[in-house]
């Protein structure tokens, strides 16, 4: 596609429910990142898929968070048993692999847990 | 661990003023990004730098590798420049580490 596409753009869910957030990266981009921006906070790293290597999950805040990337393209971030503190904007970015490659960001999914 | 610091945190300017936002990082990096985030909007990458200087329209970004410092300049600022500007740096293929952002308001 022309850019990084995320869906849904907004999601309101009840506490305790599971949610899935989707990221469709730019075609050919083998690196994919998920970040989170909580209200009034900076962006924090969640997980990084780098080609065929094992993903870097070091930023996931708890075991309720998981992500997968099927076929090296689309990625899904899943949050189980959502809590109010999970409310945030979840951003996806993709890039080519390499040290000096530019990252392109999606518009984000605004998640509100009520 | 790389840490990215931005200043100022908030900035209010009159239309037409020259604006500078600063970014410092703590370790050697392979690339530094300047990003723009409008209220309720997504993030747009303005520049990616690994050395020297880049210019796009009224925006100029510079980086000094020895001093581990980068600046974003906006010339002839306009109210539509009002946004949060975020500096982000990475080492090699590691994920970006973000500054907390600078909230810019340009008043007509």
Coordinates of N, CA and C in Angstrom, one line a residue:
Chain A
X1 N 0.8 -1.2 0.0 CA 0.0 0.0 0.0 C 0.9 1.2 0.0
X2 N 0.2 2.4 0.0 CA 0.9 3.7 -0.1 C 1.6 4.0 1.2
X3 N 1.1 3.6 2.3 CA 1.6 3.9 3.6 C 1.3 2.8 4.6
X4 N 1.6 3.1 5.8 CA 1.3 2.1 6.9 C -0.1 2.3 7.3
X5 N -0.9 1.2 7.3 CA -2.3 1.3 7.6 C -2.6 0.6 8.9
X6 N -3.3 1.3 9.8 CA -3.7 0.6 11.0 C -5.2 0.6 11.2
X7 N -5.7 -0.4 11.8 CA -7.2 -0.5 12.0 C -7.5 -1.2 13.3
X8 N -8.5 -0.9 14.0 CA -9.4 0.3 13.7 C -8.7 1.5 14.1
X9 N -9.2 2.7 13.7 CA -8.6 3.9 14.1 C -9.0 4.3 15.6
X10 N -10.1 3.9 16.0 CA -10.6 4.1 17.4 C -11.2 2.8 17.9
X11 N -11.0 2.5 19.1 CA -11.6 1.3 19.7 C -12.0 1.6 21.1
X12 N -13.2 1.4 21.5 CA -13.6 1.5 22.9 C -14.0 0.1 23.3
X13 N -13.5 -0.4 24.4 CA -13.8 -1.7 24.9 C -14.0 -1.7 26.4
X14 N -14.7 -2.7 26.9 CA -14.9 -2.8 28.3 C -13.8 -3.5 29.0
X15 N -13.5 -3.1 30.2 CA -12.4 -3.7 31.0 C -12.7 -5.2 31.0
X16 N -11.6 -5.9 30.8 CA -11.6 -7.4 30.8 C -11.8 -8.1 29.5
X17 N -12.2 -7.3 28.5 CA -12.3 -7.9 27.1 C -11.0 -7.9 26.4
X18 N -10.9 -8.8 25.4 CA -9.7 -8.8 24.6 C -9.9 -7.9 23.4
X19 N -8.8 -7.4 22.9 CA -8.8 -6.5 21.7 C -7.7 -6.9 20.8
X20 N -7.9 -6.7 19.5 CA -6.9 -7.0 18.5 C -6.7 -5.7 17.6
X21 N -5.5 -5.3 17.5 CA -5.2 -4.1 16.7 C -4.3 -4.6 15.5
X22 N -4.6 -4.0 14.3 CA -4.0 -4.5 13.1 C -3.1 -3.5 12.5
X23 N -2.0 -3.9 11.9 CA -1.1 -3.0 11.2 C -0.7 -3.7 9.9
X24 N -0.9 -2.9 8.8 CA -0.5 -3.4 7.5 C 0.6 -2.5 7.0
X25 N 1.9 -3.0 7.0 CA 3.0 -2.1 6.7 C 3.1 -1.8 5.3
X26 N 4.1 -1.0 4.9 CA 4.4 -0.7 3.6 C 5.0 -2.0 2.9
X27 N 4.5 -2.2 1.7 CA 4.9 -3.4 1.0 C 6.5 -3.5 0.9
X28 N 7.0 -4.6 1.3 CA 8.5 -4.7 1.1 C 9.2 -4.4 2.4
X29 N 8.6 -3.7 3.3 CA 9.3 -3.4 4.6 C 9.3 -4.6 5.5
X30 N 10.5 -5.0 5.8 CA 10.7 -6.2 6.6 C 10.8 -6.0 8.1
X31 N 11.0 -4.7 8.5 CA 11.0 -4.4 9.9 C 9.7 -3.7 10.3
X32 N 9.1 -4.1 11.4 CA 7.8 -3.6 11.8 C 7.9 -3.4 13.3
X33 N 7.4 -2.3 13.8 CA 7.5 -1.9 15.2 C 6.1 -1.5 15.7
X34 N 5.9 -1.9 17.0 CA 4.7 -1.4 17.7 C 5.2 -0.5 18.8
X35 N 4.5 0.7 18.9 CA 4.8 1.6 20.0 C 3.5 2.0 20.7
X36 N 3.6 2.5 21.9 CA 2.4 3.0 22.6 C 2.6 4.4 23.1
X37 N 1.6 5.2 23.1 CA 1.7 6.5 23.6 C 0.5 6.7 24.5
X38 N 0.8 6.7 25.8 CA -0.3 6.9 26.8 C -0.5 8.4 27.0
X39 N -1.7 8.8 27.5 CA -2.0 10.2 27.6 C -1.0 11.0 28.4
X40 N -0.5 12.0 27.8 CA 0.5 12.9 28.4 C 1.9 12.3 28.5
X41 N 2.1 11.1 27.9 CA 3.4 10.4 28.0 C 4.1 10.4 26.6
X42 N 5.3 10.1 26.6 CA 6.0 9.9 25.4 C 5.8 8.5 24.8
X43 N 6.3 8.3 23.6 CA 6.2 7.0 23.0 C 7.1 6.0 23.6
X44 N 6.5 4.8 23.8 CA 7.3 3.7 24.4 C 7.3 2.5 23.4
X45 N 8.4 1.9 23.3 CA 8.5 0.7 22.5 C 7.8 -0.5 23.1
X46 N 7.2 -1.3 22.2 CA 6.5 -2.5 22.7 C 7.2 -3.7 22.1
X47 N 7.2 -3.8 20.8 CA 7.7 -5.0 20.1 C 8.2 -4.7 18.7
X48 N 9.2 -5.5 18.3 CA 9.9 -5.2 17.0 C 10.0 -6.5 16.3
X49 N 9.5 -6.6 15.0 CA 9.7 -7.7 14.1 C 10.8 -7.3 13.1
X50 N 11.8 -8.2 13.0 CA 12.9 -7.8 12.1 C 13.1 -9.0 11.1
X51 N 12.5 -8.9 10.0 CA 12.6 -10.0 9.0 C 12.2 -11.3 9.5
X52 N 13.1 -12.3 9.3 CA 12.8 -13.7 9.8 C 13.3 -14.0 11.1
X53 N 14.0 -13.0 11.8 CA 14.5 -13.2 13.1 C 13.4 -13.2 14.2
X54 N 13.8 -13.8 15.3 CA 12.8 -13.8 16.4 C 12.5 -12.4 16.8
X55 N 11.2 -12.0 17.1 CA 10.9 -10.7 17.4 C 11.5 -10.2 18.8
X56 N 11.8 -9.0 18.9 CA 12.2 -8.4 20.2 C 11.0 -8.0 20.9
X57 N 10.7 -8.7 22.0 CA 9.5 -8.5 22.8 C 9.8 -7.7 24.1
X58 N 10.9 -7.2 24.2 CA 11.4 -6.7 25.5 C 10.6 -5.5 26.0
X59 N 9.8 -4.8 25.1 CA 9.0 -3.7 25.6 C 7.6 -4.0 26.0
X60 N 7.2 -5.3 25.8 CA 5.8 -5.6 26.2 C 5.6 -5.5 27.7
X61 N 4.6 -4.7 28.1 CA 4.5 -4.4 29.6 C 4.0 -5.6 30.4
X62 N 3.3 -6.5 29.8 CA 2.8 -7.7 30.6 C 2.5 -8.8 29.7
X63 N 2.3 -10.0 30.3 CA 2.0 -11.2 29.5 C 0.6 -11.1 28.9
X64 N -0.2 -10.0 29.2 CA -1.5 -9.9 28.5 C -1.3 -9.4 27.1
X65 N -0.1 -8.9 26.8 CA 0.2 -8.3 25.5 C 0.9 -9.4 24.6
X66 N 0.5 -9.5 23.4 CA 1.2 -10.4 22.5 C 1.1 -9.8 21.1
X67 N 1.9 -10.2 20.2 CA 1.8 -9.8 18.8 C 2.4 -10.8 17.9
X68 N 1.8 -10.9 16.7 CA 2.3 -11.8 15.7 C 2.4 -11.1 14.4
X69 N 3.2 -11.6 13.5 CA 3.3 -11.1 12.2 C 3.2 -12.3 11.2
X70 N 2.2 -12.4 10.5 CA 2.0 -13.5 9.6 C 2.5 -13.2 8.2
X71 N 3.2 -14.2 7.7 CA 3.7 -14.1 6.3 C 4.7 -12.9 6.1
X72 N 5.2 -12.4 7.2 CA 6.2 -11.3 7.0 C 5.5 -10.0 6.7
X73 N 4.2 -9.9 6.8 CA 3.5 -8.6 6.4 C 2.7 -8.1 7.5
X74 N 1.4 -8.4 7.5 CA 0.4 -7.8 8.4 C 0.8 -8.3 9.8
X75 N 0.6 -7.4 10.8 CA 0.9 -7.7 12.2 C -0.4 -7.4 13.0
X76 N -0.6 -8.3 14.0 CA -1.7 -8.1 14.9 C -1.2 -8.0 16.4
X77 N -1.5 -6.9 17.1 CA -1.2 -6.8 18.5 C -2.5 -7.1 19.3
X78 N -2.3 -8.1 20.2 CA -3.5 -8.5 21.0 C -3.3 -8.2 22.4
X79 N -4.3 -7.6 23.0 CA -4.3 -7.3 24.4 C -5.4 -8.1 25.1
X80 N -5.0 -9.0 26.0 CA -6.0 -9.8 26.7 C -6.4 -9.2 28.0
X81 N -7.7 -9.4 28.3 CA -8.2 -8.9 29.7 C -7.8 -7.5 29.9
X82 N -8.2 -6.6 29.0 CA -7.8 -5.2 29.0 C -8.1 -4.5 30.3
X83 N -7.2 -3.6 30.7 CA -7.3 -2.8 31.9 C -7.4 -1.4 31.5
X84 N -7.8 -0.5 32.4 CA -7.9 0.9 32.1 C -6.6 1.5 31.7
X85 N -5.5 1.0 32.4 CA -4.2 1.6 32.1 C -3.7 1.2 30.7
X86 N -4.4 0.3 30.0 CA -4.0 0.0 28.6 C -4.5 1.1 27.6
X87 N -5.4 2.0 28.1 CA -5.9 3.1 27.2 C -4.7 3.9 26.7
X88 N -4.6 4.0 25.4 CA -3.4 4.7 24.8 C -3.7 4.7 23.3
X89 N -2.8 5.4 22.6 CA -2.7 5.3 21.2 C -1.6 4.3 20.9
X90 N -1.9 3.3 20.1 CA -1.0 2.3 19.7 C -0.6 2.6 18.2
X91 N 0.7 2.8 18.1 CA 1.3 3.2 16.8 C 2.1 2.0 16.2
X92 N 2.0 1.9 14.9 CA 2.8 0.9 14.2 C 3.7 1.6 13.2
X93 N 4.9 1.2 13.0 CA 5.8 1.7 12.1 C 6.5 0.6 11.3
X94 N 6.9 0.9 10.1 CA 7.6 -0.1 9.3 C 8.8 0.6 8.6
X95 N 9.8 -0.2 8.3 CA 11.0 0.3 7.6 C 11.6 -0.9 6.9
X96 N 12.5 -0.6 6.0 CA 13.4 -1.6 5.4 C 14.4 -1.9 6.5
X97 N 15.0 -3.1 6.5 CA 16.0 -3.5 7.4 C 17.3 -2.7 7.1
X98 N 18.1 -2.3 8.1 CA 19.3 -1.6 7.8 C 19.4 -0.4 8.8
X99 N 20.7 0.0 8.9 CA 20.9 1.0 10.0 C 20.4 2.4 9.7
X100 N 20.4 2.8 8.4 CA 20.0 4.2 8.1 C 18.7 4.2 7.3
X101 N 17.8 3.4 7.8 CA 16.5 3.3 7.0 C 15.4 4.1 7.8
X102 N 14.6 4.8 7.0 CA 13.6 5.7 7.6 C 12.4 4.8 8.0
X103 N 11.9 5.2 9.2 CA 10.7 4.5 9.7 C 9.4 5.3 9.3
X104 N 8.4 4.6 8.8 CA 7.1 5.3 8.4 C 6.0 4.8 9.4
X105 N 5.3 5.8 9.9 CA 4.3 5.5 10.9 C 2.9 5.4 10.4
X106 N 2.1 4.6 11.0 CA 0.7 4.6 10.7 C 0.0 5.7 11.5
X107 N -1.3 5.8 11.3 CA -2.1 6.9 12.0 C -2.4 6.5 13.5
X108 N -2.2 5.3 13.8 CA -2.4 4.8 15.2 C -3.9 4.4 15.4
X109 N -4.0 3.6 16.5 CA -5.3 3.1 17.0 C -5.4 3.7 18.4
X110 N -6.5 4.5 18.6 CA -6.8 5.0 19.9 C -7.6 4.1 20.7
X111 N -7.1 3.4 21.7 CA -7.8 2.4 22.5 C -8.2 3.1 23.8
X112 N -9.5 2.9 24.1 CA -10.1 3.4 25.3 C -10.7 2.2 26.0
X113 N -10.3 2.0 27.2 CA -10.8 0.9 28.0 C -11.7 1.5 29.1
X114 N -13.0 1.1 29.1 CA -13.9 1.8 30.1 C -14.4 0.8 31.1
Chain B
X1 N 22.1 2.0 27.6 CA 20.8 2.4 27.2 C 20.8 3.8 26.7
X2 N 20.2 4.0 25.5 CA 20.1 5.3 24.9 C 19.0 6.1 25.5
X3 N 19.3 7.3 25.9 CA 18.3 8.2 26.4 C 18.3 9.5 25.5
X4 N 17.1 9.9 25.2 CA 16.9 11.1 24.3 C 16.2 12.2 25.1
X5 N 16.8 13.3 25.1 CA 16.3 14.5 25.8 C 16.0 15.6 24.9
X6 N 14.8 16.2 25.0 CA 14.4 17.3 24.2 C 14.2 18.5 25.0
X7 N 14.4 19.7 24.4 CA 14.1 21.0 25.0 C 13.8 22.0 24.0
X8 N 12.9 22.9 24.3 CA 12.1 23.0 25.5 C 10.9 22.0 25.4
X9 N 10.3 21.8 26.5 CA 9.1 20.9 26.6 C 7.9 21.5 25.9
X10 N 7.8 22.8 26.2 CA 6.7 23.6 25.6 C 7.3 24.9 25.0
X11 N 6.7 25.4 23.9 CA 7.2 26.6 23.2 C 6.0 27.3 22.6
X12 N 5.9 28.6 22.9 CA 4.9 29.4 22.3 C 5.6 30.5 21.5
X13 N 5.2 30.7 20.2 CA 5.9 31.7 19.4 C 4.9 32.5 18.6
X14 N 5.3 33.7 18.3 CA 4.5 34.5 17.4 C 4.7 34.1 15.9
X15 N 3.7 34.3 15.2 CA 3.8 34.0 13.7 C 5.0 34.7 13.1
X16 N 5.8 34.0 12.4 CA 7.0 34.7 11.7 C 8.3 34.5 12.5
X17 N 8.2 34.0 13.7 CA 9.4 33.9 14.5 C 10.2 32.6 14.0
X18 N 11.5 32.7 14.3 CA 12.4 31.6 14.0 C 12.4 30.7 15.2
X19 N 12.2 29.4 15.0 CA 12.1 28.5 16.2 C 13.2 27.4 16.1
X20 N 13.7 27.1 17.3 CA 14.7 26.0 17.4 C 14.2 25.1 18.5
X21 N 14.3 23.8 18.2 CA 14.0 22.7 19.2 C 15.2 21.9 19.2
X22 N 15.7 21.5 20.4 CA 16.9 20.8 20.6 C 16.7 19.4 21.1
X23 N 17.7 18.5 20.7 CA 17.6 17.1 21.1 C 19.0 16.6 21.4
X24 N 19.1 16.0 22.5 CA 20.4 15.4 22.9 C 20.2 13.9 23.2
X25 N 21.2 13.1 22.8 CA 21.1 11.6 23.0 C 22.4 11.2 23.7
X26 N 22.3 10.0 24.3 CA 23.4 9.6 25.2 C 24.4 8.6 24.6
X27 N 24.1 7.9 23.6 CA 25.0 6.9 23.0 C 25.1 7.1 21.5
X28 N 26.1 6.5 20.9 CA 26.3 6.6 19.5 C 25.1 6.0 18.8
X29 N 24.7 6.7 17.7 CA 23.5 6.3 17.0 C 23.8 6.1 15.5
X30 N 22.9 5.4 14.9 CA 23.0 5.2 13.4 C 22.1 6.2 12.7
X31 N 21.0 6.6 13.3 CA 20.1 7.5 12.7 C 19.2 8.3 13.7
X32 N 18.9 9.5 13.4 CA 18.0 10.3 14.2 C 16.8 10.8 13.4
X33 N 15.7 10.7 14.0 CA 14.5 11.1 13.3 C 13.9 12.4 14.0
X34 N 13.3 13.3 13.2 CA 12.4 14.3 13.7 C 11.0 14.0 13.2
X35 N 10.1 13.9 14.1 CA 8.7 13.5 13.8 C 7.8 14.7 14.2
X36 N 6.7 14.7 13.5 CA 5.6 15.7 13.8 C 4.3 15.0 14.1
X37 N 3.7 15.4 15.2 CA 2.4 14.8 15.6 C 1.4 16.0 15.8
X38 N 0.3 16.0 15.0 CA -0.7 17.0 15.2 C -1.7 16.4 16.2
X39 N -2.5 17.3 16.8 CA -3.5 16.9 17.8 C -4.5 15.9 17.2
X40 N -4.6 14.8 17.8 CA -5.6 13.8 17.2 C -5.1 13.1 16.0
X41 N -3.9 13.4 15.5 CA -3.4 12.9 14.3 C -2.3 11.9 14.5
X42 N -1.9 11.3 13.4 CA -0.8 10.3 13.5 C 0.5 11.0 13.5
X43 N 1.6 10.3 13.3 CA 2.9 10.8 13.3 C 3.5 10.8 11.9
X44 N 4.1 12.0 11.5 CA 4.7 12.1 10.2 C 6.2 12.3 10.4
X45 N 7.0 11.5 9.7 CA 8.4 11.7 9.7 C 8.8 12.9 8.9
X46 N 9.5 13.8 9.6 CA 10.0 15.0 8.9 C 11.4 14.8 8.3
X47 N 12.2 14.3 9.1 CA 13.6 14.1 8.6 C 14.2 12.8 9.3
X48 N 15.1 12.2 8.5 CA 16.0 11.2 9.1 C 17.4 11.6 8.8
X49 N 18.2 11.7 9.9 CA 19.6 12.2 9.7 C 20.6 11.2 10.3
X50 N 21.7 11.1 9.6 CA 22.8 10.4 10.2 C 24.0 11.3 10.3
X51 N 24.0 12.4 9.6 CA 25.1 13.4 9.6 C 24.7 14.7 9.0
X52 N 25.3 15.8 9.3 CA 25.2 17.0 8.6 C 23.8 17.7 8.8
X53 N 23.2 18.1 7.7 CA 22.1 19.0 7.7 C 21.1 18.6 6.6
X54 N 19.8 18.8 6.8 CA 18.8 18.6 5.8 C 17.8 19.7 5.8
X55 N 17.3 20.1 4.7 CA 16.3 21.2 4.6 C 15.1 20.7 3.8
X56 N 14.0 21.1 4.3 CA 12.7 20.8 3.5 C 11.8 22.0 3.7
X57 N 11.7 22.8 2.7 CA 10.8 24.0 2.9 C 11.4 24.9 4.0
X58 N 10.5 25.2 4.9 CA 10.9 26.1 6.0 C 11.5 25.3 7.2
X59 N 11.7 24.0 7.1 CA 12.3 23.2 8.1 C 13.7 22.9 7.8
X60 N 14.5 22.9 8.8 CA 15.9 22.6 8.7 C 16.3 21.7 9.9
X61 N 17.0 20.6 9.7 CA 17.5 19.8 10.8 C 19.0 19.6 10.6
X62 N 19.6 19.7 11.8 CA 21.1 19.5 11.8 C 21.4 18.5 12.9
X63 N 22.6 17.9 12.7 CA 23.0 16.9 13.7 C 24.5 17.1 13.9
X64 N 25.0 17.0 15.1 CA 26.4 17.0 15.4 C 26.7 15.7 16.1
X65 N 27.4 14.8 15.4 CA 27.6 13.5 15.9 C 28.5 13.5 17.1
X66 N 29.6 14.4 17.1 CA 30.5 14.4 18.2 C 29.9 14.9 19.5
X67 N 29.0 15.9 19.3 CA 28.3 16.4 20.5 C 27.1 15.7 20.9
X68 N 26.7 14.7 20.0 CA 25.4 13.9 20.3 C 24.2 14.9 20.5
X69 N 24.1 15.7 19.5 CA 23.1 16.8 19.6 C 22.5 17.1 18.2
X70 N 21.2 17.3 18.2 CA 20.5 17.7 16.9 C 19.5 18.8 17.2
X71 N 19.3 19.6 16.2 CA 18.4 20.7 16.3 C 17.4 20.7 15.1
X72 N 16.2 21.1 15.4 CA 15.2 21.3 14.4 C 14.8 22.8 14.4
X73 N 15.0 23.4 13.2 CA 14.7 24.8 13.1 C 13.4 25.0 12.2
X74 N 12.6 26.0 12.5 CA 11.5 26.3 11.7 C 11.6 27.8 11.4
X75 N 11.8 28.2 10.1 CA 11.9 29.6 9.8 C 10.5 30.1 9.4
X76 N 10.3 31.4 9.7 CA 9.0 32.1 9.3 C 7.8 31.2 9.8
X77 N 7.8 31.0 11.1 CA 6.8 30.0 11.7 C 5.3 30.5 11.4
X78 N 4.4 29.6 11.3 CA 3.1 29.8 11.0 C 2.2 29.0 11.9
X79 N 0.9 29.5 12.2 CA 0.1 28.7 13.1 C -0.1 27.3 12.7
X80 N 0.0 26.9 11.4 CA -0.2 25.5 11.0 C 1.0 24.7 11.4
X81 N 2.1 25.3 11.9 CA 3.2 24.5 12.4 C 3.0 24.0 13.8
X82 N 1.9 24.5 14.4 CA 1.6 24.1 15.8 C 1.4 22.6 15.8
X83 N 2.2 21.9 16.7 CA 2.1 20.5 16.7 C 3.1 20.0 17.8
X84 N 3.2 18.8 18.1 CA 4.2 18.2 18.9 C 5.4 17.7 18.1
X85 N 6.6 18.1 18.3 CA 7.7 17.7 17.6 C 8.5 16.7 18.4
X86 N 8.8 15.6 17.9 CA 9.5 14.5 18.6 C 10.8 14.1 18.0
X87 N 11.8 14.0 18.8 CA 13.1 13.5 18.3 C 13.2 12.0 18.7
X88 N 13.7 11.2 17.8 CA 13.9 9.8 18.1 C 15.2 9.3 17.5
X89 N 15.9 8.5 18.3 CA 17.2 8.0 17.8 C 17.3 6.5 17.9
X90 N 18.1 5.9 17.1 CA 18.3 4.5 17.1 C 19.8 4.1 16.9
X91 N 20.2 3.0 17.5 CA 21.5 2.4 17.3 C 21.3 1.2 16.4
X92 N 22.0 1.2 15.4 CA 22.0 0.0 14.5 C 20.5 -0.3 14.1
X93 N 20.1 -1.5 14.2 CA 18.8 -1.9 13.9 C 17.8 -2.0 15.0
X94 N 18.2 -1.4 16.2 CA 17.4 -1.4 17.3 C 16.2 -0.4 17.1
X95 N 15.1 -0.6 17.9 CA 14.0 0.3 17.8 C 14.3 1.7 18.2
X96 N 13.5 2.6 17.7 CA 13.7 4.0 18.0 C 13.5 4.3 19.5
X97 N 14.3 5.1 20.1 CA 14.1 5.7 21.4 C 13.6 7.1 21.3
X98 N 12.5 7.4 21.9 CA 11.9 8.7 21.7 C 12.1 9.7 22.8
X99 N 12.3 11.0 22.4 CA 12.2 12.0 23.4 C 10.7 12.2 23.8
X100 N 10.5 13.1 24.8 CA 9.1 13.3 25.3 C 8.4 14.3 24.4
X101 N 9.0 14.9 23.5 CA 8.3 15.8 22.6 C 8.4 17.3 23.0
X102 N 8.2 18.1 22.1 CA 8.1 19.6 22.3 C 6.8 20.0 21.7
X103 N 6.0 20.6 22.6 CA 4.7 21.1 22.1 C 4.8 22.5 21.7
X104 N 4.7 22.8 20.4 CA 4.8 24.1 19.8 C 3.5 24.7 19.5
X105 N 3.3 25.9 20.0 CA 2.1 26.7 19.6 C 2.5 28.0 18.9
X106 N 2.1 28.2 17.7 CA 2.4 29.4 17.0 C 1.2 30.3 16.9
X107 N 1.3 31.5 17.4 CA 0.1 32.4 17.5 C 0.1 33.4 16.4
X108 N -1.0 33.6 15.8 CA -1.1 34.6 14.7 C -1.0 36.0 15.2

